[in-house]
Amino acid sequence: MTPVGLPHYLVLSALLFSLGLLGVVLRRNLLIVFISLELMLNAANIALVASARFLNRIGGQEMVFVVIAVAAAEVAVGLALLAALYRQRPTVQSNDLDALKF
Amino acid sequence: MNAILTMPEMAVTALALGLLVLDLWTPADRKGDLGIAAIGGLALILAGSFLFGAGAPQYAFGGMYVLDGMALFFKRLMLGVGVVALAAALEYSKRFAAGTAEYCALILLAVSGMMWAASANHWALLFVSVELMTVTFYVLVSFERTRMPSLEAGVKYLILGALASAFLVYGVALVFGGTGTLGFAGDSGPGLGTGSVLVRVGLALVLAGLGFKIGMVPCQFWAPDVYQGAPAPTAALLAAGSKAAGFALLLRVLLEAAPDWALEMRPVLMLIAGASILYGNLCAIPQRNLKRLLGYSSIAHAGYMLLGIVVLERAGAAAILFYLAGYACAVLAAFLVAALAFDPGEPEEIPALAGLHRRSPYLAAALALSMISLAGIPPLVGFFGKFLLLKGVVLAAFDSRSFGWLAGVALAGIVTSFYYYFGVVRAIYWSAPAAERPPIAVSRVAGAALGACLVGIVAAGVFPSPLLEAARLAAGALRIP
């Protein structure tokens, strides 16, 4: 049996990233879309941690903390924004966002 | 540790936080004074930034942060943009129920994010500065949270902005996996080794993430909707500041960190530039909303500025810097007029501009000048910027024929744009208004900010050499390996 190496982790992160991207593109529920976006960020985190571990460079692990902190800020603002939207118009479907057209 | 270099950014951040604290003790009828204080503080920081000389590059935080001529040029540009955006915000915030100080503080935080971006020399600083901008813009775009278009624009910017961030950070992760470093320079001197597949894919994802900031095809879908729905001062800051920050980062990544990869990707970049010019200009033609029209035109202008990147030389970078400064003046003036000339809640329809020259000759002249500069008519600054960018491409066409079609596409785009820019001018001066509307009173602050933009448009067009010299000096600081 081959030992688990960096390529395995990178493939895992690529799969997770693709799943997230599919969710963003295909789903119409804004909350699900938002969750998929977090999935994509975490795919990046896996790639960063695995690279840091196998290349023996600590930088990648530091970067993960930065990404987690920024993602938390993004979620805080994003959910507040979705809540404000829901107050104006009780919907979380992206199809209902159709006021801006020419 | 050279933390003193980060003084301008720190000062802007401190100003924003101070504003929020002072807001607690300010009675409701005095909130406008806070905005004036913010404008004064930012202008002081702009003046203070001239204490830094553009000498040899200086580093802080272990090489993460670099202060060189290009960073200084961008910082001054962003501080100037911030002052005008704050003046617009002060005027526009009269229609908010509350939150003038918060709005100004958020603008200051976005400006500080742009300034950090101008000095980024490390993927972590690049990511954090981009996010500082993007997350504040989520709030700035949706600030009128009782007005549906503003909220809708905010949600669209949130989803697409977060998607771009995900691309960016995944790209950074792959580049780190391929090179083992998060700095823009490899272990062996400047420039990253871009041999491995991992690094190439990573850089492509980073390009997509930064392409969102500048609004280039195929990452441009947000621009028209967000420009239309966002409050006018936010849209002004997005167009002038966020785009400039995106280009600062693109120049650093493509010319300093990964020049080999950029050379390899040149055909793709040329395709993107041509597609952005065509898409932006063709889609702008049927627009009736002034802000939406500016959104499409901003895509076209991103395409023009990419012409300066595809030549991959310092001269092209200098042309971008010059163009960005001129574009900032013109687009800030246009959004300032959009903030002043329409009633609260009224959509910014171009036909509603009819009779503007009688309601306020100053605003009418300002909008007309801005449109003429954006179209690129001499002797205004937009003409000279387009000339510089095109000159680089035409010179490159002598070496390699493939640049010929790009120059042709750019020229065709510029000619097309005359149609819709002059449509706005025609609406102002030559259409009959449906109903007589009262004259518009322009406050002293807004008038002065508008005046500064107009002076920039005209002076930098008639006497381009000082600005051009500054742009050349700044581009000379790029460490192209």
Coordinates of C-alpha atoms in Angstrom, one line a residue:
Chain A
M1 CA 0.0 0.0 0.0
T2 CA 1.4 3.4 -0.9
P3 CA 1.7 5.9 1.9
V4 CA -0.5 8.9 1.8
G5 CA 1.4 11.8 0.3
L6 CA 0.9 15.4 -0.7
P7 CA -0.8 14.5 -4.1
H8 CA -3.6 12.7 -2.2
Y9 CA -4.3 15.7 -0.1
L10 CA -4.2 18.0 -3.1
V11 CA -6.7 15.8 -5.0
L12 CA -8.9 15.8 -1.9
S13 CA -8.8 19.6 -1.8
A14 CA -9.4 19.9 -5.5
L15 CA -12.5 17.6 -5.2
L16 CA -13.8 19.7 -2.3
F17 CA -13.2 22.9 -4.2
S18 CA -15.1 21.6 -7.2
L19 CA -18.0 20.4 -5.1
G20 CA -18.2 23.9 -3.6
L21 CA -18.0 25.5 -7.0
L22 CA -20.8 23.2 -8.3
G23 CA -22.9 24.2 -5.3
V24 CA -22.4 27.9 -6.0
V25 CA -23.2 27.6 -9.7
L26 CA -26.1 25.1 -9.5
R27 CA -28.0 25.9 -6.3
R28 CA -30.5 28.7 -6.1
N29 CA -30.9 29.0 -2.3
L30 CA -28.6 31.8 -1.1
L31 CA -27.8 30.1 2.2
I32 CA -26.7 26.9 0.4
V33 CA -24.6 29.0 -2.0
F34 CA -23.0 30.7 1.0
I35 CA -22.2 27.3 2.6
S36 CA -20.7 26.1 -0.7
L37 CA -18.5 29.2 -0.6
E38 CA -17.2 28.2 2.8
L39 CA -16.5 24.7 1.5
M40 CA -14.3 26.3 -1.2
L41 CA -12.3 28.2 1.4
N42 CA -11.8 25.1 3.5
A43 CA -10.6 23.2 0.4
A44 CA -7.9 25.9 0.1
N45 CA -7.1 25.4 3.8
I46 CA -6.5 21.7 3.3
A47 CA -4.2 22.4 0.5
L48 CA -2.3 24.9 2.6
V49 CA -1.9 22.7 5.7
A50 CA -0.9 19.6 3.6
S51 CA 1.6 21.6 1.7
A52 CA 3.1 23.1 4.8
R53 CA 3.4 19.7 6.4
F54 CA 5.0 18.0 3.4
L55 CA 7.3 20.8 2.4
N56 CA 8.2 21.4 6.0
R57 CA 7.4 25.2 5.7
I58 CA 5.4 26.7 8.5
G59 CA 4.1 29.6 6.4
G60 CA 1.1 27.6 5.0
Q61 CA -0.2 26.9 8.5
E62 CA 0.0 30.6 9.4
M63 CA -1.9 31.4 6.3
V64 CA -4.7 29.1 7.3
F65 CA -5.3 31.1 10.5
V66 CA -5.5 34.2 8.4
V67 CA -8.0 32.5 6.0
I68 CA -10.2 31.3 8.9
A69 CA -10.3 34.7 10.5
V70 CA -11.2 36.4 7.2
A71 CA -13.8 33.8 6.4
A72 CA -15.4 34.4 9.8
A73 CA -15.6 38.2 9.1
E74 CA -17.1 37.4 5.7
V75 CA -19.8 35.1 7.2
A76 CA -20.7 37.7 9.8
V77 CA -21.2 40.4 7.2
G78 CA -22.8 38.1 4.7
L79 CA -25.4 36.6 7.0
A80 CA -26.3 40.1 8.3
L81 CA -26.8 41.1 4.7
L82 CA -29.0 38.1 3.9
A83 CA -31.0 38.9 7.0
A84 CA -31.5 42.5 5.9
L85 CA -32.6 41.2 2.5
Y86 CA -35.1 38.8 4.1
R87 CA -36.6 41.7 6.0
Q88 CA -37.3 43.6 2.8
R89 CA -38.4 40.6 0.8
P90 CA -39.0 37.3 2.6
T91 CA -37.0 35.1 0.2
V92 CA -33.6 33.3 0.0
Q93 CA -33.9 32.3 -3.6
S94 CA -31.4 34.0 -5.9
N95 CA -34.0 33.9 -8.8
D96 CA -36.0 36.5 -6.9
L97 CA -33.2 39.1 -7.2
D98 CA -34.3 40.6 -10.4
A99 CA -34.8 44.3 -9.8
L100 CA -31.6 45.3 -11.5
K101 CA -32.0 45.0 -15.2
F102 CA -32.0 47.4 -18.1
Chain B
M1 CA 11.2 46.0 11.7
N2 CA 10.2 49.1 9.8
A3 CA 6.7 49.7 11.1
I4 CA 7.1 53.4 10.6
L5 CA 6.7 52.8 6.9
T6 CA 3.1 51.8 7.4
M7 CA 2.2 55.1 9.0
P8 CA -0.2 56.3 6.3
E9 CA -2.3 53.1 6.5
M10 CA -2.3 53.0 10.2
A11 CA -3.3 56.7 10.3
V12 CA -6.3 56.0 8.0
T13 CA -7.4 53.1 10.1
A14 CA -7.0 55.1 13.3
L15 CA -9.1 57.9 11.7
A16 CA -11.8 55.4 10.9
L17 CA -11.9 54.0 14.4
G18 CA -11.7 57.4 15.9
L19 CA -14.7 58.5 13.8
L20 CA -16.7 55.6 15.1
V21 CA -15.9 56.4 18.7
L22 CA -16.6 60.1 18.3
D23 CA -19.9 59.2 16.7
L24 CA -21.1 58.0 20.1
W25 CA -20.9 61.5 21.7
T26 CA -22.0 63.5 18.7
P27 CA -25.6 64.7 18.6
A28 CA -27.7 63.8 15.6
D29 CA -27.7 67.3 14.1
R30 CA -23.9 67.6 14.2
K31 CA -23.1 64.3 12.4
G32 CA -22.1 66.3 9.3
D33 CA -19.1 67.8 11.2
L34 CA -17.7 64.3 11.6
G35 CA -17.7 63.9 7.8
I36 CA -15.9 67.2 7.5
A37 CA -13.4 66.1 10.1
A38 CA -12.8 62.8 8.2
I39 CA -12.2 64.7 4.9
G40 CA -9.8 67.0 6.7
G41 CA -7.9 64.1 8.3
L42 CA -7.6 62.2 5.1
A43 CA -6.4 65.3 3.3
L44 CA -3.8 65.8 6.0
I45 CA -2.6 62.1 5.6
L46 CA -2.4 62.8 1.8
A47 CA -0.2 65.8 2.4
G48 CA 1.9 63.8 4.9
S49 CA 2.5 61.0 2.4
F50 CA 4.7 63.5 0.5
L51 CA 7.1 63.3 3.4
F52 CA 8.1 59.8 2.2
G53 CA 10.6 60.1 -0.7
A54 CA 10.4 57.6 -3.6
G55 CA 13.9 56.3 -3.1
A56 CA 15.1 52.7 -2.9
P57 CA 12.4 50.2 -1.9
Q58 CA 12.1 49.8 1.8
Y59 CA 10.6 46.7 3.5
A60 CA 8.6 46.0 6.6
F61 CA 7.3 42.9 8.4
G62 CA 10.1 40.7 7.1
G63 CA 9.6 41.6 3.5
M64 CA 5.8 41.2 3.5
Y65 CA 5.3 44.9 3.0
V66 CA 7.2 47.0 0.5
L67 CA 7.3 50.8 0.1
D68 CA 8.6 51.8 -3.3
G69 CA 7.7 54.4 -5.9
M70 CA 4.8 52.5 -7.2
A71 CA 3.3 51.8 -3.8
L72 CA 3.6 55.6 -3.0
F73 CA 1.9 56.6 -6.3
F74 CA -1.0 54.3 -5.7
K75 CA -1.3 55.4 -2.0
R76 CA -1.5 59.1 -3.0
L77 CA -4.1 58.2 -5.7
M78 CA -6.2 56.2 -3.3
L79 CA -6.0 58.9 -0.6
G80 CA -7.2 61.5 -3.2
V81 CA -10.0 59.2 -4.3
G82 CA -10.9 58.7 -0.6
V83 CA -11.2 62.5 0.0
V84 CA -13.6 62.9 -3.0
A85 CA -15.6 59.8 -2.1
L86 CA -16.0 61.2 1.4
A87 CA -17.2 64.5 0.1
A88 CA -19.8 62.6 -2.1
A89 CA -20.7 60.5 1.0
L90 CA -21.3 63.6 3.1
E91 CA -23.7 65.0 0.5
Y92 CA -25.4 61.6 -0.2
S93 CA -25.8 60.6 3.4
K94 CA -28.4 63.3 3.9
R95 CA -30.8 60.8 2.5
F96 CA -29.9 58.1 5.0
A97 CA -32.0 57.8 8.1
A98 CA -28.9 57.3 10.2
G99 CA -25.3 56.2 9.9
T100 CA -23.4 59.1 8.3
A101 CA -20.3 58.4 10.5
E102 CA -20.4 54.7 9.9
Y103 CA -20.6 55.2 6.2
C104 CA -17.6 57.5 6.3
A105 CA -15.7 55.1 8.6
L106 CA -16.3 52.3 6.2
I107 CA -15.0 54.3 3.3
L108 CA -11.9 55.0 5.3
L109 CA -11.4 51.3 6.1
A110 CA -11.8 50.5 2.4
V111 CA -9.2 53.1 1.5
S112 CA -6.8 51.6 4.0
G113 CA -7.4 48.2 2.5
M114 CA -6.5 49.6 -0.9
M115 CA -3.4 51.2 0.5
W116 CA -2.2 48.0 2.1
A117 CA -2.8 46.3 -1.3
A118 CA -0.5 48.8 -3.0
S119 CA 2.3 47.7 -0.7
A120 CA 1.7 43.9 -0.8
N121 CA 4.8 41.8 -1.4
H122 CA 3.5 38.6 0.1
W123 CA 0.4 36.4 -0.7
A124 CA -0.9 36.7 2.9
L125 CA -0.9 40.5 2.8
L126 CA -2.4 40.4 -0.7
F127 CA -5.2 38.2 0.5
V128 CA -5.9 40.2 3.7
S129 CA -5.8 43.6 2.0
V130 CA -8.2 42.4 -0.8
E131 CA -10.5 41.0 1.9
L132 CA -10.4 44.2 3.9
M133 CA -11.6 46.0 0.8
T134 CA -14.1 43.4 -0.3
V135 CA -15.8 42.9 3.1
T136 CA -16.2 46.6 3.7
F137 CA -17.6 47.0 0.2
Y138 CA -20.3 44.4 1.0
V139 CA -21.6 46.8 3.6
L140 CA -20.9 50.0 1.6
V141 CA -22.9 48.6 -1.4
S142 CA -25.9 47.5 0.6
F143 CA -25.8 50.5 3.0
E144 CA -29.3 51.7 2.0
R145 CA -30.8 48.7 3.5
T146 CA -34.4 49.8 3.0
R147 CA -33.9 50.3 -0.7
M148 CA -34.2 47.0 -2.6
P149 CA -31.8 47.7 -5.5
S150 CA -29.0 48.5 -3.0
L151 CA -29.7 45.3 -1.0
E152 CA -29.8 43.3 -4.2
A153 CA -26.5 44.8 -5.4
G154 CA -25.0 44.0 -2.0
V155 CA -26.1 40.3 -2.2
K156 CA -24.8 39.9 -5.7
Y157 CA -21.5 41.6 -4.7
L158 CA -21.3 39.3 -1.6
I159 CA -21.8 36.0 -3.6
L160 CA -19.5 36.9 -6.5
G161 CA -17.0 38.6 -4.3
A162 CA -16.8 35.6 -2.0
L163 CA -16.4 33.4 -5.0
A164 CA -13.5 35.5 -6.3
S165 CA -11.9 35.3 -2.8
A166 CA -12.3 31.6 -2.8
F167 CA -10.5 31.4 -6.2
L168 CA -7.8 33.8 -4.9
V169 CA -7.1 31.8 -1.8
Y170 CA -7.1 28.5 -3.5
G171 CA -4.7 29.9 -6.1
V172 CA -2.5 31.1 -3.3
A173 CA -2.6 27.6 -1.7
L174 CA -1.6 25.9 -5.0
V175 CA 1.2 28.4 -5.5
F176 CA 2.5 27.8 -2.0
G177 CA 2.3 24.0 -2.7
G178 CA 4.4 24.5 -5.8
T179 CA 7.0 26.9 -4.6
G180 CA 7.1 26.4 -0.8
T181 CA 7.0 30.2 -0.2
L182 CA 4.3 32.8 0.4
G183 CA 6.5 35.7 -0.6
F184 CA 6.5 37.2 -4.1
A185 CA 10.1 36.3 -4.5
G186 CA 11.5 32.7 -4.6
D187 CA 14.4 31.4 -2.6
S188 CA 16.8 32.2 -5.4
G189 CA 16.3 35.9 -6.1
P190 CA 13.3 37.8 -7.4
G191 CA 10.5 36.1 -9.3
L192 CA 8.8 32.8 -8.5
G193 CA 9.8 29.6 -10.2
T194 CA 6.8 29.0 -12.3
G195 CA 7.8 25.6 -13.8
S196 CA 5.4 23.3 -12.0
V197 CA 1.8 22.7 -13.1
L198 CA 0.6 23.5 -9.5
V199 CA 2.0 27.0 -9.7
R200 CA 0.6 27.7 -13.2
V201 CA -2.9 26.6 -12.2
G202 CA -2.6 28.6 -8.9
L203 CA -1.6 31.7 -10.7
A204 CA -4.5 31.3 -13.2
L205 CA -6.9 31.1 -10.2
V206 CA -5.2 34.2 -8.6
L207 CA -5.7 36.0 -11.9
A208 CA -9.4 35.2 -11.9
G209 CA -9.7 36.4 -8.3
L210 CA -7.9 39.7 -9.1
G211 CA -9.8 40.0 -12.4
F212 CA -13.0 40.3 -10.3
K213 CA -11.6 43.4 -8.6
I214 CA -10.8 45.2 -11.9
G215 CA -13.9 43.9 -13.6
M216 CA -12.4 42.2 -16.6
V217 CA -14.1 39.6 -18.8
P218 CA -15.0 36.8 -17.7
C219 CA -15.2 38.0 -14.1
Q220 CA -17.3 41.1 -14.9
F221 CA -20.9 40.0 -14.3
W222 CA -21.2 41.9 -11.0
A223 CA -20.1 45.3 -12.4
P224 CA -23.3 46.7 -14.0
D225 CA -25.7 45.5 -11.3
V226 CA -23.5 46.6 -8.4
Y227 CA -22.7 50.0 -10.0
Q228 CA -26.4 50.6 -10.6
G229 CA -27.7 49.5 -7.2
A230 CA -25.0 50.8 -4.9
P231 CA -25.1 54.3 -3.4
A232 CA -23.3 56.7 -5.7
P233 CA -20.3 57.4 -3.4
T234 CA -19.8 53.6 -3.0
A235 CA -19.9 53.1 -6.8
A236 CA -17.4 56.0 -7.2
L237 CA -15.0 54.3 -4.7
L238 CA -15.5 51.0 -6.4
A239 CA -14.7 52.4 -9.8
A240 CA -11.8 54.6 -8.9
G241 CA -10.3 52.9 -5.9
S242 CA -11.0 49.2 -6.0
K243 CA -10.0 49.0 -9.6
A244 CA -6.8 50.8 -8.9
A245 CA -6.0 48.4 -6.1
G246 CA -6.7 45.5 -8.4
F247 CA -4.3 46.9 -11.0
A248 CA -1.6 47.5 -8.3
L249 CA -1.8 43.9 -7.3
L250 CA -1.9 42.6 -10.9
L251 CA 1.2 44.6 -11.8
R252 CA 3.0 43.2 -8.8
V253 CA 2.0 39.6 -9.5
L254 CA 2.3 39.6 -13.2
L255 CA 5.4 41.8 -13.7
E256 CA 7.3 41.2 -10.4
A257 CA 6.4 37.8 -9.0
A258 CA 5.6 35.7 -12.2
P259 CA 7.0 37.4 -15.3
D260 CA 7.7 34.1 -17.0
W261 CA 4.2 32.9 -16.5
A262 CA 2.8 36.3 -17.7
L263 CA 4.9 36.0 -20.9
E264 CA 3.5 32.5 -21.5
M265 CA 0.0 33.6 -20.8
R266 CA 0.3 36.7 -23.0
P267 CA -2.1 35.5 -25.7
V268 CA -4.8 34.8 -23.1
L269 CA -4.3 38.2 -21.5
M270 CA -4.6 39.8 -25.0
L271 CA -7.8 37.9 -25.6
I272 CA -9.2 39.0 -22.2
A273 CA -8.3 42.7 -22.9
G274 CA -10.0 42.6 -26.3
A275 CA -13.0 40.8 -25.0
S276 CA -13.4 43.3 -22.1
I277 CA -13.2 46.3 -24.5
L278 CA -15.8 44.8 -26.9
Y279 CA -18.2 43.5 -24.2
G280 CA -18.1 46.7 -22.1
N281 CA -18.6 49.1 -25.0
L282 CA -21.3 47.0 -26.9
C283 CA -23.3 46.4 -23.8
A284 CA -23.2 50.1 -22.7
I285 CA -24.9 51.2 -25.9
P286 CA -28.5 50.5 -25.0
Q287 CA -28.3 51.5 -21.3
R288 CA -30.7 54.1 -20.0
N289 CA -29.4 54.2 -16.4
L290 CA -26.3 56.5 -15.9
K291 CA -24.8 54.3 -13.2
R292 CA -25.3 51.1 -15.1
L293 CA -23.8 52.7 -18.2
L294 CA -20.7 53.6 -16.1
G295 CA -20.7 50.0 -14.9
Y296 CA -20.4 48.7 -18.4
S297 CA -18.0 51.4 -19.4
S298 CA -15.8 50.4 -16.4
I299 CA -15.4 47.0 -17.9
A300 CA -14.3 48.6 -21.2
H301 CA -11.8 50.8 -19.3
A302 CA -10.4 47.7 -17.5
G303 CA -9.8 46.3 -21.0
Y304 CA -8.0 49.4 -22.1
M305 CA -5.8 49.3 -19.0
L306 CA -5.0 45.6 -19.6
L307 CA -3.4 46.8 -22.9
G308 CA -0.7 48.3 -20.7
I309 CA -0.2 44.9 -19.0
V310 CA 0.1 42.7 -22.1
V311 CA 3.1 44.6 -23.4
L312 CA 4.8 43.5 -20.1
E313 CA 7.1 46.5 -19.9
R314 CA 7.7 49.4 -17.6
A315 CA 6.3 51.8 -20.3
G316 CA 3.0 49.9 -20.2
A317 CA 2.9 50.0 -16.4
A318 CA 3.5 53.8 -16.5
A319 CA 0.6 54.2 -19.0
I320 CA -1.7 52.3 -16.7
L321 CA -0.8 54.5 -13.8
F322 CA -1.4 57.6 -15.8
Y323 CA -4.7 56.2 -17.1
L324 CA -5.8 55.2 -13.6
A325 CA -5.3 58.7 -12.3
G326 CA -7.2 60.3 -15.2
Y327 CA -10.0 57.7 -15.0
A328 CA -10.3 58.3 -11.3
C329 CA -10.9 62.0 -11.9
A330 CA -13.5 61.5 -14.6
V331 CA -15.4 58.7 -13.0
L332 CA -15.5 60.4 -9.5
A333 CA -16.9 63.6 -11.2
A334 CA -19.6 61.5 -12.9
F335 CA -20.7 59.7 -9.8
L336 CA -20.6 63.0 -7.8
V337 CA -23.1 64.5 -10.3
A338 CA -25.1 61.2 -10.1
A339 CA -25.2 61.7 -6.3
L340 CA -26.4 65.4 -6.6
A341 CA -28.6 65.6 -9.7
F342 CA -31.2 63.0 -8.8
D343 CA -33.8 63.0 -6.0
P344 CA -33.6 60.4 -3.3
G345 CA -35.0 57.1 -4.5
E346 CA -35.2 58.3 -8.1
P347 CA -33.5 55.9 -10.5
E348 CA -30.6 57.5 -12.3
E349 CA -32.2 57.5 -15.7
I350 CA -30.2 59.4 -18.4
P351 CA -33.4 61.0 -19.9
A352 CA -34.0 62.6 -16.5
L353 CA -30.8 64.6 -17.0
A354 CA -32.7 66.7 -19.6
G355 CA -32.5 70.3 -18.6
L356 CA -29.7 69.8 -16.2
H357 CA -27.8 72.7 -17.7
R358 CA -30.6 75.0 -16.5
R359 CA -31.0 73.4 -13.1
S360 CA -27.3 73.6 -12.4
P361 CA -24.9 74.7 -15.2
Y362 CA -21.9 73.7 -13.0
L363 CA -23.1 70.0 -12.6
A364 CA -24.0 69.9 -16.3
A365 CA -20.6 71.1 -17.4
A366 CA -18.9 68.7 -14.9
L367 CA -20.8 65.6 -16.2
A368 CA -20.2 66.6 -19.8
L369 CA -16.5 67.1 -19.3
S370 CA -16.2 63.8 -17.5
M371 CA -18.0 62.0 -20.3
I372 CA -15.8 63.7 -22.9
S373 CA -12.7 62.7 -21.0
L374 CA -13.9 59.1 -20.6
A375 CA -14.6 59.0 -24.4
G376 CA -11.0 60.1 -24.9
I377 CA -11.4 63.4 -26.8
P378 CA -8.3 65.7 -26.7
P379 CA -7.2 67.8 -24.9
L380 CA -8.7 66.1 -21.8
V381 CA -6.7 63.5 -19.7
G382 CA -8.6 60.5 -21.0
F383 CA -7.3 61.1 -24.5
F384 CA -3.7 61.2 -23.4
G385 CA -4.0 58.0 -21.3
K386 CA -5.6 56.1 -24.2
F387 CA -2.9 57.4 -26.5
L388 CA -0.2 56.1 -24.2
L389 CA -1.8 52.7 -23.9
L390 CA -2.4 52.3 -27.6
K391 CA 1.1 53.6 -28.4
G392 CA 2.6 50.6 -26.4
V393 CA 0.5 48.1 -28.3
V394 CA 1.2 49.6 -31.7
L395 CA 4.9 49.7 -31.0
A396 CA 4.7 46.0 -30.0
A397 CA 2.8 45.3 -33.2
F398 CA 6.0 46.2 -35.1
D399 CA 7.7 43.3 -33.4
S400 CA 4.9 40.8 -33.4
R401 CA 2.0 40.9 -35.8
S402 CA -0.4 39.4 -33.2
F403 CA -0.7 42.8 -31.5
G404 CA -2.1 44.3 -34.6
W405 CA -5.6 43.0 -34.1
L406 CA -5.6 44.1 -30.5
A407 CA -4.9 47.6 -31.5
G408 CA -7.7 47.4 -34.0
V409 CA -10.2 46.1 -31.5
A410 CA -9.2 48.8 -29.0
L411 CA -9.7 51.6 -31.6
A412 CA -13.0 50.1 -32.6
G413 CA -14.1 50.1 -29.0
I414 CA -13.1 53.7 -28.5
V415 CA -15.0 54.8 -31.5
T416 CA -18.1 52.8 -30.4
S417 CA -17.9 54.5 -26.9
F418 CA -18.3 57.9 -28.5
Y419 CA -21.9 57.0 -29.2
Y420 CA -23.1 56.4 -25.6
Y421 CA -20.9 59.0 -23.9
F422 CA -22.2 61.7 -26.3
G423 CA -25.7 60.3 -25.7
V424 CA -25.3 61.5 -22.1
V425 CA -24.0 64.9 -23.2
R426 CA -26.9 65.2 -25.6
A427 CA -29.4 64.4 -22.9
I428 CA -28.0 67.2 -20.7
Y429 CA -27.9 70.0 -23.3
W430 CA -30.2 69.2 -26.2
S431 CA -33.2 67.3 -24.9
A432 CA -36.3 69.0 -23.7
P433 CA -37.2 68.1 -20.0
A434 CA -40.6 66.5 -19.5
A435 CA -41.4 68.8 -16.6
E436 CA -39.7 71.9 -15.2
R437 CA -37.7 70.9 -12.1
P438 CA -36.2 73.2 -9.4
P439 CA -32.6 74.3 -9.5
I440 CA -30.1 72.1 -7.6
A441 CA -28.1 73.6 -4.8
V442 CA -24.6 72.3 -4.6
S443 CA -23.0 72.5 -1.2
R444 CA -19.5 74.0 -0.8
V445 CA -17.8 70.7 0.0
A446 CA -19.3 68.8 -2.9
G447 CA -18.6 71.8 -5.2
A448 CA -15.0 71.9 -4.2
A449 CA -14.5 68.1 -4.6
L450 CA -16.1 68.3 -8.1
G451 CA -13.9 71.2 -8.9
A452 CA -10.8 69.2 -7.9
C453 CA -11.8 66.4 -10.3
L454 CA -12.4 68.9 -13.1
V455 CA -9.0 70.6 -12.6
G456 CA -7.5 67.1 -12.7
I457 CA -9.3 66.2 -16.0
V458 CA -8.3 69.4 -17.7
A459 CA -4.9 70.2 -16.2
A460 CA -3.5 66.6 -16.7
G461 CA -4.8 66.7 -20.2
V462 CA -3.3 70.0 -21.2
F463 CA -0.1 69.7 -19.2
P464 CA 0.4 65.9 -19.0
S465 CA 4.1 66.0 -18.3
P466 CA 4.1 66.3 -14.4
L467 CA 1.7 63.4 -14.0
L468 CA 3.4 61.4 -16.7
E469 CA 6.8 61.9 -15.0
A470 CA 5.4 60.7 -11.7
A471 CA 3.9 57.6 -13.4
R472 CA 7.2 56.9 -15.1
L473 CA 9.1 57.2 -11.9
A474 CA 6.6 55.0 -10.1
A475 CA 6.7 52.3 -12.9
G476 CA 10.5 52.5 -12.8
A477 CA 10.3 51.2 -9.2
L478 CA 8.9 47.9 -10.4
R479 CA 11.5 45.1 -9.9
I480 CA 11.1 43.3 -13.1
P481 CA 13.6 40.4 -12.9

